Amino acid sequence: MCDLHDQHDHEATPVDGSGLSRRRIMQLLGAAGVTTAALAAGTDPVMAASADDTPAAYTAPTGLAEDSPAKRSALAWIEGHATRITGLNTEIWEHAELSLREWNSSLAQADFLKKAGFTVEFGTAGFPTAFTATFTQGKGGPALGFSGEYDALPGLSQRQGVGHHDPREYVHDPFAPGYGPGHGCGHCALGTAAASAAAAVAAAAKKHRLPVTVKFFGSTAEETLIGKTYAVSRGVYDGLDAFLDWHPSTANATGWGSTTAMTAVTFTFLGVAGHGGTPLGNKSALDAAVMMATMSEFLREENLAPSGRLHWVINNGGDIPNVTPEIAEISYYVREGSPARVRVLLDKVIAVSEAAAKASQTSVRHRITAACWNQLPSKSFAELMHDNMRQIGPPEFTAEAQTLAKELQASLGLPQKGLHTEIAALTAPNPVFMGGGSTDVADISWRVPTVSMGAALAPIGTKMHTWSTASCAAAAPGRAAVLAAAKYLAATAVDLLTQPERLKAVKDEFAERTKGVEWRTALPEGYEPPMYEPPRWFLERTGQSWPPENITWPPRRIVSQEKFSSLGPELAPQT
């Protein structure tokens, strides 16, 4: 779900004689309420805050990351606990639990941090599998946050370390064969590396008496972009001075580009069931969903900018052809460069749903399941991260890791280049934002200065959300990536403690970028996050009760009350 380092629209040319950057001019125009269609894109204050003035000839600074006894201690902690770290990655990989149901995975990550001296509290923002782990050393130090995830994706089951498609869990259904869940986005490694970095920083701070509060946020449901966005709206991340994030990738890189804002919406069509052999008068909800899907495709030419994305899946289309589907659901991800641009496109998608309902004589309702902003960049934070990555070096991939990578590339018809073995150059964002993925870390980035980076876990040319990534995530490539990512995060965090001027630069840039922009959740008023009731043993282990106070339980039932369609007066008998 999270594709890091997408670039954002910006104008690199300064305004002559004004002393103001193009980004600042755009912010001022937005604050002044300029709303003409011709200036709409330029006056979007969110897009302006995400823009950048760095020239294309930019050269990344060096010497920002400094060697220190505390940093050496943090890196040594990771080296000394390498077997335990890679073991946690493998354990979570084997659980392969879906969003909102990461019972065993969240416990494994929480137990890891408890052993590292953190206090753990489950039920963050009401989510049963979300937790906050806290370590405090001394008084008056900065509060640093780390982002942990551990959910898998449906249908991406794959045997560890196998170079061709070989599902670990195959669903033997004669009518609907499929595959079980798998870590095709590498969140087993993501959460493990972040937890390891948090533990390493805590150990270094304790040894060298550096005042700090280290907070690790075990986040549920990243793959559905629910966990963090809702948690931000509940104030979970308030009080942090800096936030460090990473994501498995096909390259070792960081940057200060933005991502796309996104709204996830599910449309439910209700009709009338009936026998497929006597279809007259039935009302097919599936017909409505198919019509909606077809009509929405016609939005692409005139209504979808290059920065936008629109994708859908029919997640409930009936069970058997001989029963006209009475209920059908189609879910969309609507993405654009800012929340305001998402809303414009979303309104058009909603209009399409209403047209489909009218044409099929069904009724329709929709519910927003998730919504996030685009990520706010931090150039100064990325520069510090990059210098640490450069000094530490790329992941130490073994011959076994490179062999697996090339086998996977051959299986997928890609050039056999193996795994990325360099630290990518830090470059200015593309001046033309062409869209891409989304992340629920984005909402955090508007509340606290945030850096994101990627470490190579998957082969060059492949993609996240694939079985090939699941093959690598806990195998030799994943073992190397998780240790490297933990070092990059920990080293950068330690620099914020030992060099207060670095933290100040990061916070100053954040304050400048957010002038005139007030973050407000993109979730609708009265939003209740979706949840699954946990097993009793999980509630007992984590000290929680059910249900949490922020949801209605059980959820309201959706039942069709539609009537058969009229065919008009009966025809006279034919003679």
Coordinates of C-alpha atoms in Angstrom, one line a residue:
M1 CA 0.0 0.0 0.0
C2 CA 2.8 2.4 0.9
D3 CA 5.0 3.4 -2.1
L4 CA 7.7 5.7 -0.8
H5 CA 9.5 8.6 -2.3
D6 CA 7.0 9.6 -5.0
Q7 CA 7.7 13.1 -6.2
H8 CA 5.4 16.1 -6.0
D9 CA 4.6 19.0 -8.2
H10 CA 6.7 22.1 -7.6
E11 CA 8.2 25.1 -9.4
A12 CA 11.9 25.3 -9.0
T13 CA 12.2 28.9 -10.4
P14 CA 12.3 31.7 -7.8
V15 CA 10.1 34.7 -8.2
D16 CA 12.2 37.6 -9.4
G17 CA 12.9 40.3 -6.8
S18 CA 10.3 39.0 -4.3
G19 CA 12.7 37.0 -2.1
L20 CA 9.8 34.5 -1.7
S21 CA 10.0 31.0 -3.1
R22 CA 7.4 29.8 -5.6
R23 CA 6.1 27.4 -2.9
R24 CA 5.6 30.3 -0.4
I25 CA 3.8 32.4 -3.1
M26 CA 1.4 29.4 -3.6
Q27 CA 0.8 29.1 0.1
L28 CA 0.0 32.8 0.3
L29 CA -2.4 32.6 -2.6
G30 CA -4.1 29.7 -1.0
A31 CA -4.4 31.5 2.3
A32 CA -5.9 34.5 0.5
G33 CA -8.7 32.3 -0.9
V34 CA -7.9 32.6 -4.6
T35 CA -10.3 30.0 -6.1
T36 CA -10.5 30.6 -9.8
A37 CA -10.3 27.4 -11.9
A38 CA -7.2 28.6 -13.7
L39 CA -5.4 29.0 -10.4
A40 CA -6.9 26.1 -8.5
A41 CA -3.9 23.8 -8.7
G42 CA -1.5 26.5 -7.8
T43 CA -3.5 27.8 -4.8
D44 CA -4.0 24.4 -3.1
P45 CA -2.1 25.1 0.1
V46 CA -1.5 21.5 0.8
M47 CA 0.2 21.0 -2.5
A48 CA 2.1 24.2 -2.0
A49 CA 3.4 23.0 1.4
S50 CA 4.5 19.7 -0.3
A51 CA 6.3 21.5 -3.1
D52 CA 10.1 22.2 -3.3
D53 CA 12.5 24.7 -4.8
T54 CA 15.6 22.6 -5.0
P55 CA 17.4 22.9 -8.3
A56 CA 17.9 19.9 -10.5
A57 CA 21.7 20.2 -10.0
Y58 CA 21.4 19.6 -6.3
T59 CA 24.2 17.7 -4.6
A60 CA 23.4 16.0 -1.2
P61 CA 25.4 17.4 1.7
T62 CA 27.8 15.2 3.6
G63 CA 29.1 15.4 7.2
L64 CA 25.6 15.7 8.7
A65 CA 25.8 12.2 10.3
E66 CA 28.4 12.1 13.0
D67 CA 30.2 9.2 14.6
S68 CA 29.5 9.1 18.4
P69 CA 29.8 6.6 21.2
A70 CA 26.0 6.5 21.4
K71 CA 25.7 5.7 17.7
R72 CA 28.3 3.0 18.0
S73 CA 26.4 1.5 20.9
A74 CA 23.1 1.5 19.0
L75 CA 24.6 -0.2 16.0
A76 CA 26.4 -2.7 18.2
W77 CA 23.1 -3.6 19.9
I78 CA 21.6 -4.4 16.5
E79 CA 24.6 -6.5 15.5
G80 CA 24.6 -8.3 18.9
H81 CA 20.9 -9.1 18.6
A82 CA 20.9 -10.0 14.9
T83 CA 19.6 -13.6 15.4
R84 CA 16.8 -12.4 17.6
I85 CA 15.9 -9.7 15.1
T86 CA 15.8 -11.9 12.1
G87 CA 13.9 -14.5 14.1
L88 CA 11.1 -12.0 14.9
N89 CA 10.9 -11.2 11.2
T90 CA 10.4 -14.8 10.4
E91 CA 7.9 -15.4 13.2
I92 CA 5.7 -12.6 11.9
W93 CA 6.1 -13.7 8.3
E94 CA 4.9 -17.2 9.3
H95 CA 1.8 -15.8 11.0
A96 CA 0.8 -13.8 7.9
E97 CA -2.2 -12.2 9.5
L98 CA -4.6 -9.9 7.7
S99 CA -5.4 -6.3 8.6
L100 CA -7.2 -5.7 11.9
R101 CA -6.6 -9.4 12.9
E102 CA -2.8 -9.4 13.7
W103 CA -3.3 -11.2 17.0
N104 CA -0.1 -13.2 17.1
S105 CA 2.0 -10.7 15.2
S106 CA 1.3 -7.7 17.4
L107 CA 2.0 -9.8 20.5
A108 CA 5.3 -11.0 19.1
Q109 CA 6.4 -7.4 18.4
A110 CA 5.2 -6.2 21.8
D111 CA 7.0 -8.9 23.7
F112 CA 10.2 -8.1 21.8
L113 CA 10.0 -4.5 23.1
K114 CA 9.1 -5.5 26.6
K115 CA 12.3 -7.5 26.8
A116 CA 14.1 -4.3 25.6
G117 CA 12.8 -2.4 28.6
F118 CA 9.7 -0.7 27.1
T119 CA 6.3 -0.5 28.8
V120 CA 3.5 -1.6 26.4
E121 CA -0.1 -0.6 26.3
F122 CA -2.5 -2.3 23.9
G123 CA -5.7 -0.8 22.3
T124 CA -4.2 2.3 20.8
A125 CA -7.1 4.4 19.4
G126 CA -9.4 1.5 20.2
F127 CA -7.8 -0.9 17.8
P128 CA -7.3 -4.3 19.6
T129 CA -4.0 -5.1 17.8
A130 CA -2.5 -1.7 17.9
F131 CA -0.2 -0.8 20.8
T132 CA 2.2 1.9 22.1
A133 CA 5.5 1.0 23.6
T134 CA 7.4 3.6 25.6
F135 CA 10.9 4.0 27.0
T136 CA 12.0 7.1 28.9
Q137 CA 15.6 8.0 29.9
G138 CA 16.1 11.1 32.0
K139 CA 14.1 14.3 31.8
G140 CA 13.7 17.0 29.2
G141 CA 14.8 15.0 26.2
P142 CA 13.1 14.9 22.8
A143 CA 10.3 12.4 22.0
L144 CA 11.2 10.2 19.0
G145 CA 8.6 8.0 17.3
F146 CA 9.0 4.8 15.3
S147 CA 6.5 3.3 13.0
G148 CA 5.7 -0.4 13.2
E149 CA 3.4 -2.5 11.0
Y150 CA 2.8 -6.2 10.8
D151 CA -0.3 -7.0 8.5
A152 CA -0.1 -9.3 5.5
L153 CA -2.1 -9.1 2.2
P154 CA -4.7 -11.6 1.0
G155 CA -3.9 -14.0 -1.8
L156 CA -0.1 -13.5 -1.7
S157 CA 0.9 -16.7 0.1
Q158 CA 4.3 -18.0 -1.1
R159 CA 6.9 -20.4 0.2
Q160 CA 9.9 -18.7 1.7
G161 CA 13.0 -18.5 -0.5
V162 CA 11.4 -20.2 -3.5
G163 CA 12.2 -18.6 -6.9
H164 CA 8.9 -19.4 -8.6
H165 CA 5.3 -19.0 -7.7
D166 CA 4.6 -21.7 -5.1
P167 CA 1.9 -20.7 -2.6
R168 CA 2.5 -21.9 1.0
E169 CA -1.3 -22.0 1.5
Y170 CA -3.5 -23.1 -1.4
V171 CA -7.3 -22.9 -1.1
H172 CA -8.7 -26.1 -2.5
D173 CA -12.1 -24.8 -3.5
P174 CA -13.5 -26.4 -6.7
F175 CA -15.5 -23.3 -7.5
A176 CA -13.1 -20.6 -6.3
P177 CA -9.5 -21.8 -5.9
G178 CA -7.1 -19.3 -4.4
Y179 CA -4.2 -18.6 -2.1
G180 CA -3.8 -17.7 1.5
P181 CA -2.4 -14.4 2.8
G182 CA 1.3 -13.5 2.6
H183 CA 3.7 -10.7 3.4
G184 CA 3.8 -9.4 -0.1
C185 CA 4.6 -5.9 1.2
G186 CA 7.2 -7.0 3.7
H187 CA 5.5 -5.6 6.8
C188 CA 7.0 -8.5 8.8
A189 CA 10.4 -6.8 8.2
L190 CA 9.0 -3.3 8.5
G191 CA 7.8 -3.7 12.0
T192 CA 10.8 -5.8 13.1
A193 CA 13.4 -3.3 11.9
A194 CA 11.6 -0.3 13.4
A195 CA 11.2 -2.1 16.8
S196 CA 14.9 -3.1 16.7
A197 CA 15.9 0.5 16.0
A198 CA 13.7 1.8 18.8
A199 CA 15.3 -0.8 21.2
A200 CA 18.8 0.1 20.0
V201 CA 18.2 3.8 20.6
A202 CA 16.8 3.0 24.0
A203 CA 19.9 0.9 24.9
A204 CA 22.3 3.6 23.7
A205 CA 20.4 6.3 25.6
K206 CA 20.5 4.3 28.8
K207 CA 24.2 3.5 28.5
H208 CA 25.3 7.1 27.6
R209 CA 22.6 8.8 29.8
L210 CA 21.0 10.7 26.9
P211 CA 17.6 12.1 27.9
V212 CA 15.0 10.9 25.5
T213 CA 11.5 9.4 25.2
V214 CA 11.3 6.6 22.6
K215 CA 7.9 5.7 21.5
F216 CA 7.1 2.8 19.2
F217 CA 3.7 2.6 17.6
G218 CA 2.5 -0.8 16.6
S219 CA 0.0 0.0 13.9
T220 CA -2.8 -2.2 12.6
A221 CA -4.3 -2.3 9.1
E222 CA -1.7 -0.4 7.1
E223 CA -2.8 -2.3 4.0
T224 CA -6.2 -0.8 4.3
L225 CA -4.9 2.7 5.4
I226 CA -7.0 2.7 8.5
G227 CA -4.8 2.3 11.5
K228 CA -2.6 5.4 11.6
T229 CA -5.0 7.9 9.9
Y230 CA -7.7 7.2 12.6
A231 CA -5.1 7.2 15.4
V232 CA -3.8 10.6 14.3
S233 CA -7.3 12.0 14.5
R234 CA -7.4 10.7 18.1
G235 CA -4.2 12.5 19.0
V236 CA -2.1 9.4 19.4
Y237 CA 1.0 11.0 17.9
D238 CA 0.8 14.4 19.6
G239 CA 3.8 15.5 21.6
L240 CA 6.5 13.9 19.3
D241 CA 9.5 15.9 18.1
A242 CA 10.3 13.6 15.2
F243 CA 9.0 10.5 13.6
L244 CA 11.1 7.9 11.7
D245 CA 9.6 5.6 9.1
W246 CA 10.8 3.0 6.6
H247 CA 9.3 0.6 4.1
P248 CA 10.7 -2.4 2.2
S249 CA 11.6 -1.6 -1.3
T250 CA 13.6 -2.6 -4.4
A251 CA 16.2 0.1 -3.7
N252 CA 18.1 1.6 -0.8
A253 CA 17.0 5.2 -0.9
T254 CA 15.4 8.1 0.8
G255 CA 14.1 11.5 -0.4
W256 CA 11.6 14.2 0.2
G257 CA 9.0 13.7 -2.4
S258 CA 5.3 13.4 -1.5
T259 CA 2.8 10.6 -2.0
T260 CA -0.9 10.7 -3.1
A261 CA -3.7 11.5 -0.8
M262 CA -6.4 8.8 -0.9
T263 CA -9.9 8.0 0.0
A264 CA -11.2 4.3 0.2
V265 CA -14.9 4.0 -0.4
T266 CA -17.2 1.0 -0.6
F267 CA -20.5 1.1 -2.5
T268 CA -23.3 -1.3 -1.5
F269 CA -26.0 -1.9 -4.0
L270 CA -29.2 -3.6 -2.8
G271 CA -31.7 -5.4 -5.1
V272 CA -34.1 -8.3 -5.0
A273 CA -33.0 -11.9 -5.2
G274 CA -34.7 -14.5 -7.4
H275 CA -34.3 -17.6 -9.4
G276 CA -31.9 -17.2 -12.3
G277 CA -34.2 -19.3 -14.5
T278 CA -37.1 -16.9 -14.0
P279 CA -35.3 -13.6 -13.9
L280 CA -38.1 -11.2 -14.9
G281 CA -38.7 -8.7 -12.1
N282 CA -35.5 -9.6 -10.2
K283 CA -33.2 -6.7 -9.4
S284 CA -29.5 -7.6 -9.7
A285 CA -27.2 -5.7 -7.4
L286 CA -24.3 -7.3 -9.3
D287 CA -25.6 -5.6 -12.5
A288 CA -25.4 -2.3 -10.7
A289 CA -21.8 -2.9 -9.6
V290 CA -20.8 -3.9 -13.1
M291 CA -22.4 -0.9 -14.6
M292 CA -20.7 1.3 -12.0
A293 CA -17.3 -0.3 -12.8
T294 CA -17.9 0.2 -16.5
M295 CA -19.0 3.8 -16.2
S296 CA -16.2 4.8 -13.9
E297 CA -13.7 3.7 -16.5
F298 CA -15.0 6.5 -18.7
L299 CA -13.8 9.0 -16.2
R300 CA -10.2 8.4 -17.1
E301 CA -9.8 10.6 -20.3
E302 CA -11.5 13.8 -19.2
N303 CA -11.6 13.6 -15.4
L304 CA -8.4 11.9 -14.3
A305 CA -5.2 13.9 -14.3
P306 CA -1.8 12.1 -14.5
S307 CA -1.4 12.6 -10.8
G308 CA -4.6 10.7 -10.1
R309 CA -5.4 7.0 -9.7
L310 CA -8.7 5.2 -9.7
H311 CA -8.9 1.4 -9.0
W312 CA -11.6 -0.9 -7.9
V313 CA -12.5 -4.4 -7.0
I314 CA -15.9 -6.2 -6.7
N315 CA -15.6 -7.6 -3.3
N316 CA -19.1 -9.1 -3.1
G317 CA -20.7 -10.1 -6.3
G318 CA -23.0 -13.0 -5.3
D319 CA -22.4 -16.7 -4.6
I320 CA -23.9 -18.8 -7.4
P321 CA -25.2 -17.9 -10.9
N322 CA -28.6 -19.4 -10.2
V323 CA -29.5 -16.8 -7.5
T324 CA -29.8 -13.2 -8.7
P325 CA -27.4 -11.3 -6.3
E326 CA -29.5 -9.2 -3.9
I327 CA -26.4 -7.4 -2.4
A328 CA -23.2 -6.5 -4.2
E329 CA -20.3 -4.3 -3.1
I330 CA -17.6 -2.6 -5.1
S331 CA -14.7 -0.8 -3.4
Y332 CA -12.6 2.0 -4.9
Y333 CA -9.3 3.6 -4.0
V334 CA -9.5 7.3 -5.2
R335 CA -6.0 8.9 -5.2
E336 CA -4.8 12.4 -6.1
G337 CA -2.1 14.9 -5.1
S338 CA -4.0 16.5 -2.2
P339 CA -7.1 15.8 -0.1
A340 CA -9.0 18.6 -2.0
R341 CA -8.2 17.0 -5.4
V342 CA -9.3 13.6 -4.0
R343 CA -12.7 15.1 -3.0
V344 CA -13.3 16.4 -6.5
L345 CA -12.6 13.0 -8.1
L346 CA -14.5 11.2 -5.3
D347 CA -17.7 13.3 -6.0
K348 CA -17.6 12.1 -9.6
V349 CA -17.3 8.5 -8.6
I350 CA -20.2 8.9 -6.2
A351 CA -22.3 10.4 -9.1
V352 CA -21.5 7.3 -11.2
S353 CA -22.8 5.0 -8.4
E354 CA -26.0 6.9 -8.3
A355 CA -26.4 6.6 -12.1
A356 CA -25.7 2.9 -11.9
A357 CA -28.4 2.5 -9.2
K358 CA -30.9 4.4 -11.2
A359 CA -30.3 2.4 -14.3
S360 CA -30.5 -1.0 -12.5
Q361 CA -33.5 0.0 -10.3
T362 CA -31.5 -0.8 -7.2
S363 CA -30.6 1.3 -4.2
V364 CA -27.0 2.3 -3.3
R365 CA -25.2 3.6 -0.2
H366 CA -21.6 4.3 0.3
R367 CA -19.2 4.4 3.3
I368 CA -15.7 5.8 3.6
T369 CA -13.5 3.1 5.0
A370 CA -10.2 5.0 5.0
A371 CA -8.8 8.4 4.0
C372 CA -5.3 9.9 4.2
W373 CA -3.4 13.0 3.2
N374 CA -0.4 13.2 0.9
Q375 CA 2.9 13.0 2.8
L376 CA 4.6 16.3 3.9
P377 CA 8.2 16.2 2.9
S378 CA 11.2 17.0 5.0
K379 CA 14.3 17.8 3.1
S380 CA 16.6 18.3 6.1
F381 CA 15.5 15.0 7.7
A382 CA 16.0 13.2 4.4
E383 CA 19.5 14.7 4.1
L384 CA 20.4 13.4 7.6
M385 CA 19.0 10.0 6.8
H386 CA 20.8 9.7 3.5
D387 CA 24.2 10.6 5.1
N388 CA 23.7 7.8 7.6
M389 CA 22.7 5.4 4.9
R390 CA 25.8 6.4 2.9
Q391 CA 28.1 5.9 5.9
I392 CA 26.6 2.6 7.0
G393 CA 26.4 1.2 3.5
P394 CA 23.9 -1.0 1.6
P395 CA 22.5 -4.3 3.0
E396 CA 25.0 -7.1 3.1
F397 CA 23.4 -9.5 0.7
T398 CA 24.8 -13.0 0.5
A399 CA 25.3 -15.1 -2.6
E400 CA 22.1 -17.0 -1.5
A401 CA 20.1 -13.8 -1.5
Q402 CA 21.3 -12.7 -5.0
T403 CA 20.6 -16.2 -6.4
L404 CA 17.0 -16.1 -5.1
A405 CA 16.6 -12.6 -6.5
K406 CA 17.7 -13.7 -10.0
E407 CA 15.5 -16.8 -9.9
L408 CA 12.5 -14.6 -9.1
Q409 CA 13.4 -12.2 -11.9
A410 CA 13.7 -15.0 -14.4
S411 CA 10.4 -16.4 -13.2
L412 CA 8.8 -13.0 -13.8
G413 CA 10.4 -12.3 -17.2
L414 CA 12.6 -9.5 -15.8
P415 CA 16.3 -8.8 -16.4
Q416 CA 18.3 -10.8 -13.9
K417 CA 20.0 -7.9 -12.1
G418 CA 19.6 -9.3 -8.6
L419 CA 19.3 -7.0 -5.5
H420 CA 20.2 -3.4 -5.3
T421 CA 23.7 -3.1 -3.8
E422 CA 24.2 0.6 -3.5
I423 CA 22.8 3.6 -1.6
A424 CA 20.9 5.6 -4.2
A425 CA 21.9 9.2 -4.7
L426 CA 19.8 11.7 -2.9
T427 CA 18.1 13.8 -5.6
A428 CA 15.6 16.6 -5.8
P429 CA 12.0 15.6 -6.3
N430 CA 10.6 15.4 -9.9
P431 CA 9.2 18.8 -10.7
V432 CA 6.1 17.2 -12.1
F433 CA 4.1 15.0 -9.7
M434 CA 2.9 12.0 -11.6
G435 CA 1.0 10.2 -8.7
G436 CA 1.7 6.9 -7.2
G437 CA 1.0 5.1 -3.9
S438 CA -0.3 6.3 -0.6
T439 CA 0.6 5.8 3.0
D440 CA -1.2 6.4 6.3
V441 CA 2.2 7.7 7.6
A442 CA 1.3 10.8 5.6
D443 CA -1.2 12.1 8.2
I444 CA 1.5 11.7 10.9
S445 CA 3.9 13.8 8.7
W446 CA 1.5 16.8 9.0
R447 CA 1.6 16.6 12.8
V448 CA 5.3 15.9 13.4
P449 CA 8.4 16.1 11.2
T450 CA 8.7 12.7 9.5
V451 CA 11.4 11.0 7.4
S452 CA 10.8 7.9 5.3
M453 CA 13.3 5.6 3.6
G454 CA 13.4 2.4 1.7
A455 CA 15.8 -0.6 2.0
A456 CA 16.1 -3.2 -0.7
L457 CA 14.2 -6.4 0.3
A458 CA 12.8 -7.3 -3.2
P459 CA 14.7 -7.8 -6.5
I460 CA 15.3 -4.9 -8.9
G461 CA 12.3 -4.5 -11.3
T462 CA 9.8 -6.3 -9.1
K463 CA 7.0 -4.6 -7.1
M464 CA 5.5 -4.6 -3.7
H465 CA 2.2 -6.4 -3.2
T466 CA 3.4 -9.5 -5.0
W467 CA 4.2 -13.1 -4.1
S468 CA 7.8 -12.5 -5.1
T469 CA 8.2 -10.0 -2.3
A470 CA 6.7 -12.6 0.1
S471 CA 9.3 -15.1 -1.0
C472 CA 12.1 -12.7 -0.1
A473 CA 10.7 -11.1 3.1
A474 CA 11.9 -13.7 5.6
A475 CA 14.5 -15.3 3.4
A476 CA 18.1 -14.2 2.8
P477 CA 17.2 -10.9 1.2
G478 CA 14.8 -10.0 4.0
R479 CA 17.3 -11.0 6.7
A480 CA 19.9 -8.5 5.3
A481 CA 17.3 -5.8 4.7
V482 CA 15.8 -5.8 8.1
L483 CA 19.3 -5.4 9.8
A484 CA 20.3 -2.6 7.4
A485 CA 17.0 -0.8 7.9
A486 CA 17.3 -1.0 11.7
K487 CA 20.7 0.5 11.5
Y488 CA 19.7 3.4 9.2
L489 CA 16.8 4.3 11.6
A490 CA 18.7 4.0 14.8
A491 CA 21.8 6.0 13.5
T492 CA 19.6 8.8 12.3
A493 CA 17.6 8.9 15.6
V494 CA 20.9 9.0 17.6
D495 CA 22.0 12.0 15.6
L496 CA 18.9 13.8 16.7
L497 CA 19.9 13.2 20.3
T498 CA 23.6 14.0 20.0
Q499 CA 23.3 16.9 17.6
P500 CA 20.4 19.2 18.8
E501 CA 21.0 21.5 15.8
R502 CA 19.9 18.7 13.5
L503 CA 16.6 18.3 15.3
K504 CA 16.2 22.0 15.3
A505 CA 16.7 22.2 11.5
V506 CA 14.1 19.5 11.0
K507 CA 11.6 21.2 13.2
D508 CA 12.2 24.6 11.7
E509 CA 11.5 23.3 8.2
F510 CA 8.4 21.6 9.4
A511 CA 7.1 24.9 10.9
E512 CA 7.9 26.8 7.6
R513 CA 6.1 24.2 5.4
T514 CA 3.0 24.1 7.5
K515 CA 2.4 27.8 7.7
G516 CA -1.1 28.5 6.6
V517 CA -2.1 24.8 6.5
E518 CA -4.2 23.3 9.2
W519 CA -4.3 19.5 9.2
R520 CA -7.8 18.1 9.5
T521 CA -8.6 14.4 9.2
A522 CA -10.0 13.4 5.8
L523 CA -12.2 10.9 7.5
P524 CA -15.9 11.8 7.6
E525 CA -17.5 13.2 10.8
G526 CA -18.8 10.4 13.0
Y527 CA -16.4 7.9 11.4
E528 CA -16.2 4.5 13.1
P529 CA -13.3 2.4 12.1
P530 CA -14.0 -1.2 11.0
M531 CA -13.0 -3.9 13.5
Y532 CA -13.1 -7.6 14.1
E533 CA -13.9 -9.0 17.5
P534 CA -10.7 -10.5 19.0
P535 CA -10.5 -14.0 20.4
R536 CA -11.0 -14.2 24.1
W537 CA -7.4 -15.4 24.7
F538 CA -6.1 -12.2 23.0
L539 CA -8.2 -9.9 25.1
E540 CA -6.9 -11.6 28.2
R541 CA -3.3 -11.5 27.2
T542 CA -3.4 -7.8 26.4
G543 CA -5.7 -6.7 29.2
Q544 CA -8.5 -5.4 27.0
S545 CA -12.2 -5.5 27.1
W546 CA -14.7 -5.6 24.2
P547 CA -16.0 -3.6 22.5
P548 CA -14.0 -0.4 22.7
E549 CA -15.8 2.8 23.4
N550 CA -15.4 4.3 20.0
I551 CA -17.4 1.9 17.9
T552 CA -21.0 0.6 17.8
W553 CA -21.1 -3.2 18.4
P554 CA -22.5 -5.2 16.8
P555 CA -22.4 -3.1 13.6
R556 CA -25.6 -2.1 11.9
R557 CA -26.9 -4.8 9.6
I558 CA -27.3 -4.1 5.9
V559 CA -30.5 -5.8 4.7
S560 CA -32.3 -5.2 1.4
Q561 CA -35.9 -4.0 1.6
E562 CA -36.3 -3.6 -2.2
K563 CA -39.3 -4.8 -4.1
F564 CA -39.5 -6.8 -7.3
S565 CA -39.5 -4.7 -10.4
S566 CA -42.9 -4.0 -12.1
L567 CA -43.2 -5.3 -15.7
G568 CA -46.5 -3.3 -16.2
P569 CA -50.0 -4.7 -16.9
E570 CA -50.2 -8.4 -17.7
L571 CA -50.4 -9.2 -21.4
A572 CA -53.5 -10.8 -22.9
P573 CA -53.1 -14.5 -23.6
Q574 CA -51.7 -15.3 -27.1
T575 CA -54.1 -17.3 -29.3

